[in-house]
Short mmCIF file of C-alpha atoms and ligand atoms in Angstrom, two decimals:
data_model
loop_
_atom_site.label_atom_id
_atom_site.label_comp_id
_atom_site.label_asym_id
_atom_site.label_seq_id
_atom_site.Cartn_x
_atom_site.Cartn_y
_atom_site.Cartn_z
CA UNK B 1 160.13 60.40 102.92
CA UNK B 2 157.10 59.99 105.08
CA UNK B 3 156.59 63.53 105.95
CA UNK B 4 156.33 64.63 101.92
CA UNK B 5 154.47 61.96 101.28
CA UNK B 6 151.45 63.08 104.19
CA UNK B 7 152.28 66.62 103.14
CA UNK B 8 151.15 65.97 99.20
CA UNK B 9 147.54 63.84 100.20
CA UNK B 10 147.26 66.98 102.64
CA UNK B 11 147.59 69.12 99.76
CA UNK B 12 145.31 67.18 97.44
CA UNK B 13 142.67 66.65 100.02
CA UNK B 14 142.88 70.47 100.71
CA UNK B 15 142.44 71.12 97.10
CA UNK B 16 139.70 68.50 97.13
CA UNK B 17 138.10 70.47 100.00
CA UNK B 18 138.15 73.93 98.90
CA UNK B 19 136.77 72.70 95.04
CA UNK B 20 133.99 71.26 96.91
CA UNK B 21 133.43 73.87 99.02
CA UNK B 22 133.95 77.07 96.44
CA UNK B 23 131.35 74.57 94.16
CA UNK B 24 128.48 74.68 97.46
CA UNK B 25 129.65 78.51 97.57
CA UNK B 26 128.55 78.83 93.97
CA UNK B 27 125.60 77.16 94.06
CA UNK B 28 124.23 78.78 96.99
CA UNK B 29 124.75 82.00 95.71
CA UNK B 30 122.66 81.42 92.41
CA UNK B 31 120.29 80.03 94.02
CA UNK B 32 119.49 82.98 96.37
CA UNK B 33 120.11 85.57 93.15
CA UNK B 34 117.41 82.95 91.25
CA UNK B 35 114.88 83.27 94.40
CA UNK B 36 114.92 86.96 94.87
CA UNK B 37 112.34 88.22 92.81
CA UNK B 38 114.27 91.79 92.62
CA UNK B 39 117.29 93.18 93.86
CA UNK B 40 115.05 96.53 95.20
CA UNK B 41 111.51 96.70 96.54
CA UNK B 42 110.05 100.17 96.87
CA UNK B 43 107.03 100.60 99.02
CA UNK B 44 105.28 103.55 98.87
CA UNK B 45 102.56 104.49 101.48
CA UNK B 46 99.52 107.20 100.53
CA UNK B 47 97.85 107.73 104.28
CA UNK B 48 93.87 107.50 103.58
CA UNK B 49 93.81 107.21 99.93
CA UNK B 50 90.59 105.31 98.46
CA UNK B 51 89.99 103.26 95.81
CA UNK B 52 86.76 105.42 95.13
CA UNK B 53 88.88 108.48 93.83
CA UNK B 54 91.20 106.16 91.50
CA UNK B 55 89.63 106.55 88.20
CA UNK B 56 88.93 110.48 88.35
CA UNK B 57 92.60 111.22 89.78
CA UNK B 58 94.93 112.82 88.11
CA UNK B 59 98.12 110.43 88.67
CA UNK B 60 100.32 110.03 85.71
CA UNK B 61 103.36 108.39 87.36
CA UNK B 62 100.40 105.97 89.15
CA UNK B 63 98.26 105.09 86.16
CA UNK B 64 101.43 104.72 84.37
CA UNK B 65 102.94 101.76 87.00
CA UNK B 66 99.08 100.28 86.84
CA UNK B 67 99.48 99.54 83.20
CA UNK B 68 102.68 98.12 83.75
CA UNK B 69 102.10 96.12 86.61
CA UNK B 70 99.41 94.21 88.29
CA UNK B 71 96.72 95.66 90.91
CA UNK B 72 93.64 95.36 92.74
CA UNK B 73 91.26 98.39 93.53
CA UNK B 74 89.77 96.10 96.10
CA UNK B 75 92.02 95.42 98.67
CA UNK B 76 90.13 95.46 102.01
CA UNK B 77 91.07 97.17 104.85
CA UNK B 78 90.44 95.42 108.43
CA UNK B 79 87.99 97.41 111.06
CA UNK B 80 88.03 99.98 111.92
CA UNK B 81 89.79 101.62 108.58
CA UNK B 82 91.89 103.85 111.12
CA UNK B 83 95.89 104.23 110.38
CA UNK B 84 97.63 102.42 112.98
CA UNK B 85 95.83 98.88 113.03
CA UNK B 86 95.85 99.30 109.14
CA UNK B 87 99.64 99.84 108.41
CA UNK B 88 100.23 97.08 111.45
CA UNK B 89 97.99 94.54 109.23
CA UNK B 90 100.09 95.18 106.30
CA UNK B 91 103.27 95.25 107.79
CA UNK B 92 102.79 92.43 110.27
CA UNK B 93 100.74 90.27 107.72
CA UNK B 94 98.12 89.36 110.37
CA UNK B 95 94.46 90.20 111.64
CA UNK B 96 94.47 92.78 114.37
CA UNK B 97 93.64 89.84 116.97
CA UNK B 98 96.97 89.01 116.61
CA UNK B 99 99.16 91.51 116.17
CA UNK B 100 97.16 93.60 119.01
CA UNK B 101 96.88 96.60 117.17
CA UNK B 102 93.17 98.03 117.08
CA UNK B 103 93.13 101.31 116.61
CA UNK B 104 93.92 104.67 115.05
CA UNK B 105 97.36 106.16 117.16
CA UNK B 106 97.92 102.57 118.67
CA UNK B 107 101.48 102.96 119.89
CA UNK B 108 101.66 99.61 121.17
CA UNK B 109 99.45 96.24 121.40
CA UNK B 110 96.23 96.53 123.10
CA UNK B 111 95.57 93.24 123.02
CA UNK B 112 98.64 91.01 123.84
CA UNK B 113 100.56 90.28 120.22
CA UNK B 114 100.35 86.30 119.99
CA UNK B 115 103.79 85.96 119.59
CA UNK B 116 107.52 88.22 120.11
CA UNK B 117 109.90 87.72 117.63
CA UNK B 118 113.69 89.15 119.54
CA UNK B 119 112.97 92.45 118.60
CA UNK B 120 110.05 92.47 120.98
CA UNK B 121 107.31 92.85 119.01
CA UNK B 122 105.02 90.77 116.97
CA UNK B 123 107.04 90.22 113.55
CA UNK B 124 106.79 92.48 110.82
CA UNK B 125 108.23 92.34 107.64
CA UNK B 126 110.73 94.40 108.45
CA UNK B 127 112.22 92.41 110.75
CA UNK B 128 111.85 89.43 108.61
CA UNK B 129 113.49 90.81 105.99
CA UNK B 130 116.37 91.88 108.35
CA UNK B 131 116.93 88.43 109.88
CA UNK B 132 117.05 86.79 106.44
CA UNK B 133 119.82 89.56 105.10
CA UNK B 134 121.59 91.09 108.03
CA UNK B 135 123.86 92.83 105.45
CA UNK B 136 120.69 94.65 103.15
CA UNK B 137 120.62 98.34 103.32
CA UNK B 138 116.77 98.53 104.70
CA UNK B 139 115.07 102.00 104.80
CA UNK B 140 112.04 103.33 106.49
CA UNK B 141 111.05 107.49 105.91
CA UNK B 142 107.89 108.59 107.37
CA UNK B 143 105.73 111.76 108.12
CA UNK B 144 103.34 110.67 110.81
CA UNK B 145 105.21 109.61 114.04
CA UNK B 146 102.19 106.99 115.28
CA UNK B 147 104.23 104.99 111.94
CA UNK B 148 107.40 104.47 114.36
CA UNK B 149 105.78 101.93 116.68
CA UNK B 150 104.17 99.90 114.10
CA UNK B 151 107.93 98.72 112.38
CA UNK B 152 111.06 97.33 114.32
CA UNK B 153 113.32 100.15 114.57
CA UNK B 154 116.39 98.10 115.10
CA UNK B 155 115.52 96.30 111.64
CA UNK B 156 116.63 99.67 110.09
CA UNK B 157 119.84 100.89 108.41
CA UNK B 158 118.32 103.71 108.29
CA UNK B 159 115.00 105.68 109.71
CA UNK B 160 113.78 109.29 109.37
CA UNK B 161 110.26 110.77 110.67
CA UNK B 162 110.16 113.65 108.15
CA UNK B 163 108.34 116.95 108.69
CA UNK B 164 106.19 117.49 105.94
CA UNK B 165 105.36 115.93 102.36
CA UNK B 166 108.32 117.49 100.76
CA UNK B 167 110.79 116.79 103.46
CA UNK B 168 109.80 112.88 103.01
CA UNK B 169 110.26 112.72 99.40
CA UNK B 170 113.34 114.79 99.58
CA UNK B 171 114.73 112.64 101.95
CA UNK B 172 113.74 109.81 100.02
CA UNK B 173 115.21 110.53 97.02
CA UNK B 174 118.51 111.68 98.72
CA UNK B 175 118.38 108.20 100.34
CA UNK B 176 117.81 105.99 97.15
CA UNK B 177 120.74 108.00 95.37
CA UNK B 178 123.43 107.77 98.08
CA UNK B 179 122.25 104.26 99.39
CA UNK B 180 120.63 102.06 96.96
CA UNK B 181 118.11 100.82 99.33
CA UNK B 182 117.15 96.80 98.68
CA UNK B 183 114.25 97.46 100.83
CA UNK B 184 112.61 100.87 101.62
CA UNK B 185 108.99 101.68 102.92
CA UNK B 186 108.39 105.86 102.00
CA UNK B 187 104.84 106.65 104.17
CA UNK B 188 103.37 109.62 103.08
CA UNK B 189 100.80 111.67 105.58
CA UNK B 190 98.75 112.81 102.89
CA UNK B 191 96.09 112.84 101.48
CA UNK B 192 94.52 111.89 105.12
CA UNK B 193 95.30 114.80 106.17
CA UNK B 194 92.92 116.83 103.20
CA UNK B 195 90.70 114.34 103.65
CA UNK B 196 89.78 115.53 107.41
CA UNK B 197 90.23 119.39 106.37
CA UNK B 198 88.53 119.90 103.06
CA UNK B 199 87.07 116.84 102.44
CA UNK B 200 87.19 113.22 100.69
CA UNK B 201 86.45 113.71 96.90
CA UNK B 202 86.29 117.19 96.83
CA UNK B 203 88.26 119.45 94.55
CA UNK B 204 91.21 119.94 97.22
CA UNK B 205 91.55 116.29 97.70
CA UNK B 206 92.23 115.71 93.87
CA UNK B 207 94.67 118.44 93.87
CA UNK B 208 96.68 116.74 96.64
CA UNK B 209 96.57 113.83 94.46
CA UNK B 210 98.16 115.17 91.46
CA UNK B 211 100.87 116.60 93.75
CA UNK B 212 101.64 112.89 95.50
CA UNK B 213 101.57 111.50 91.76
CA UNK B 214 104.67 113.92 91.40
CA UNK B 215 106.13 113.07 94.31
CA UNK B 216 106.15 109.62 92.87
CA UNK B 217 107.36 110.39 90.01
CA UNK B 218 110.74 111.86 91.84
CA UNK B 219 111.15 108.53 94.16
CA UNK B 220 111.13 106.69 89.91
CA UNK B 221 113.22 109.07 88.61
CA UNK B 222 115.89 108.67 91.28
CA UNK B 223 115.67 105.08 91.00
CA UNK B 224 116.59 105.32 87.56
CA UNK B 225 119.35 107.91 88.57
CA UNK B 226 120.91 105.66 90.59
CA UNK B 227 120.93 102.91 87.93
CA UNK B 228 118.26 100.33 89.93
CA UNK B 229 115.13 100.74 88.00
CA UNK B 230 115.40 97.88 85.70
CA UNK B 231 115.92 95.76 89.49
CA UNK B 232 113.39 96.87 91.43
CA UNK B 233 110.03 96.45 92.20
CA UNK B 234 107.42 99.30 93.07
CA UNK B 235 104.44 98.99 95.41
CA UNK B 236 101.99 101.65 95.82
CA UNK B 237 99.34 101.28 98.19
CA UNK B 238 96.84 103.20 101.50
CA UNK B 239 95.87 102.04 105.17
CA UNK B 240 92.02 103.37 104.38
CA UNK B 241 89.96 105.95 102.25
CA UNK B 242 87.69 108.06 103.54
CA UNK B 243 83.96 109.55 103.41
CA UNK B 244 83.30 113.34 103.56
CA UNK B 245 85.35 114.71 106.77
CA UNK B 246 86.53 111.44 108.15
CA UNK B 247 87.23 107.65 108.42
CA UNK B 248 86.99 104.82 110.27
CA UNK B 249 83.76 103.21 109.48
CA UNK B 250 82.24 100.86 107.42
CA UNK B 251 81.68 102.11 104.13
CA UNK B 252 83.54 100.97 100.92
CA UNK B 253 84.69 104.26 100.24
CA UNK B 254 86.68 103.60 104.01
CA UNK B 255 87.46 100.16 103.08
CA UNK B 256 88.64 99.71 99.59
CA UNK B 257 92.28 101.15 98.56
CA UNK B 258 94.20 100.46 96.02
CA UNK B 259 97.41 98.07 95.85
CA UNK B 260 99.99 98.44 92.80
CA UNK B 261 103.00 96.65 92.28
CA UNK B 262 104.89 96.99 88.83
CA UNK B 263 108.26 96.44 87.94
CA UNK B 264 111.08 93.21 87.44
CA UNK B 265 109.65 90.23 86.83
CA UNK B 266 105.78 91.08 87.85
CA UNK B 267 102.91 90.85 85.18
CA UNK B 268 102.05 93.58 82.67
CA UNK B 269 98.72 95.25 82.50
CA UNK B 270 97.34 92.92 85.03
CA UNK B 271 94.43 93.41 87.36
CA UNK B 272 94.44 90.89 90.66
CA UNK B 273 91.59 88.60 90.63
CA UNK B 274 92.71 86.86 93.84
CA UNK B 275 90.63 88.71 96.98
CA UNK B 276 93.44 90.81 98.29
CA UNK B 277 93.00 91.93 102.15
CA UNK B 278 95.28 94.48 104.38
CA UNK B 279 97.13 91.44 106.37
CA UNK B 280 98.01 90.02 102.04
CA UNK B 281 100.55 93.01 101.58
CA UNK B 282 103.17 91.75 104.56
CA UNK B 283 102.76 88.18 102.68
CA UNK B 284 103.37 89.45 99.18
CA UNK B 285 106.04 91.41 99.66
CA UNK B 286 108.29 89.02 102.11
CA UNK B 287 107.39 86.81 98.41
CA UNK B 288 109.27 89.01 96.62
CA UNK B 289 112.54 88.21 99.35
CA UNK B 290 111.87 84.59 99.16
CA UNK B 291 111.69 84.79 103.09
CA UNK B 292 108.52 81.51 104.60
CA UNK B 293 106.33 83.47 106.77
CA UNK B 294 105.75 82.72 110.17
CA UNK B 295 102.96 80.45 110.93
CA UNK B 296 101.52 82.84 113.20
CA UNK B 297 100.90 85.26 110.09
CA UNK B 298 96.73 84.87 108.06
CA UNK B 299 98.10 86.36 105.09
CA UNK B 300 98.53 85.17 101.92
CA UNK B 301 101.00 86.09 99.54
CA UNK B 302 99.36 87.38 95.68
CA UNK B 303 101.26 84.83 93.75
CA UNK B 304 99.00 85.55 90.63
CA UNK B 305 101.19 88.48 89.90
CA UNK B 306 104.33 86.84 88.48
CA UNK B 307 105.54 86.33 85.40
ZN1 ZN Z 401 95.58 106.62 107.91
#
């Protein structure tokens, strides 16, 4: 008699314990689905494209995720508005004095990064992002090689330095179909490199623009192949501009580049009003994953641009 009697309050206790627990089980689970602000982020990377040559560009697929998002023309690149300390500040959501990175091909810190995360490097997003979802599928395609130092490689599902425009959005698309990427940076080379051959704002540079505005239009259309567009998020944005042959200076048309984001749950037809600086775009988009940045990060997340 004893032994069926402990064996029935095991069994109701049991059942008490699993209710309880499948109830917590629930309820974290909606409340992570509630905090996401989207189940994909797309970020899209223009090397050296200025705000200056916005209005007279040809960009369709651009103009078109402008009006139905929020952006700033004035986002402010740190000094000097070179490529490697630029895409560090956006990706590791701090000034260069902490992060270390301070110039154009910076491979790694020149100054010592204030703080290693256990990847060994100052933390980016990407590594963020990892750490809070070790099971996301997390994608990083690039053109310029200098881009593999500034990101932590072992964040990555998957990573590809791609030779050429076309190769990149190739493999990108390829990519978004087979994978469904939750989080995937696609860094085009161009138009820097135009810039430095024929020239900021010249003819040549607007033709290059009209072609990326294509390419853009692929990486949307294979979103909506693949069923994610109506849960994901797009961010367009540049390291720097440029002035005549180069970059790397001081002037606005260096400085200023633009920063789009358009898509679930972000305002319509908005433009930012917040000031928006390089080191903001690591903050706002670890926003969109609900991760707390580190305390070690200066930037601050755009939170005007929610619904
Ligand atoms: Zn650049």
């Amino acid at each position: 008699m004893i032994p069926v009697n402990n064996s029935k309050t095991m069994k109701k206790s049991n059942l008490l314990i699993i209710f309880f627990l499948s109830l917590f089980f629930v309820i974290g689970c909606s409340n992570e689905k509630a905090e996401i602000k989207a189940r994909h982020v797309i970020f899209i990377g223009l090397d050296g494209w200025g705000s200056y040559s916005v209005e007279k560009a040809d960009m369709p697929h651009v103009k078109n995720l402008m009006n139905n998002g929020s952006y700033t023309l004035h986002k402010r690149a740190v000094l000097p508005s070179s490529s490697a300390v630029n895409w560090a500040t956006m990706f590791m959501g701090s000034v260069p004095e902490l992060h270390g990175y301070t110039t154009w091909g910076a491979k790694e810190p020149e100054l010592p990064a204030k703080e290693l995360t256990h990847y060994g490097m100052y933390p980016s997003m990407w590594g963020l992002v990892r750490d809070a979802y070790p099971e996301m599928e997390i994608g990083y395609i690039y053109e310029w090689d200098g881009m593999k130092y500034l990101a932590e490689s072992k964040a990555m599902s998957w990573e590809e330095n791609a030779a050429g425009n076309e190769q990149t959005v190739n493999s990108a698309v390829k990519y978004i179909k087979n994978s469904k990427p939750e989080f995937l940076g696609i860094i085009f080379d161009e138009p820097d490199h135009i810039g430095h051959s024929a020239g900021h704002d010249t003819p040549e540079y607007y033709e290059k623009m009209k072609v990326l505005d294509a390419y853009i239009g692929d990486i949307i259309q294979a979103v909506t192949e693949a069923g994610m567009f109506e849960e994901t998020i797009f961010i367009v944005t540049s390291d720097h501009g440029g002035l005549e042959k180069g970059h790397g200076g001081k002037t606005m048309e260096e400085m200023e580049t633009p920063f789009i984001i358009s898509g679930k749950g972000i305002k319509k037809n908005h433009i930012i009003q917040q000031s928006m600086m390089q080191f903001d775009v690591g903050s706002t988009i670890i926003s969109l994953f609900n991760i707390e940045q580190p305390q070690v990060w200066t930037g601050r997340p755009m939170n005007e641009i929610f619904e």
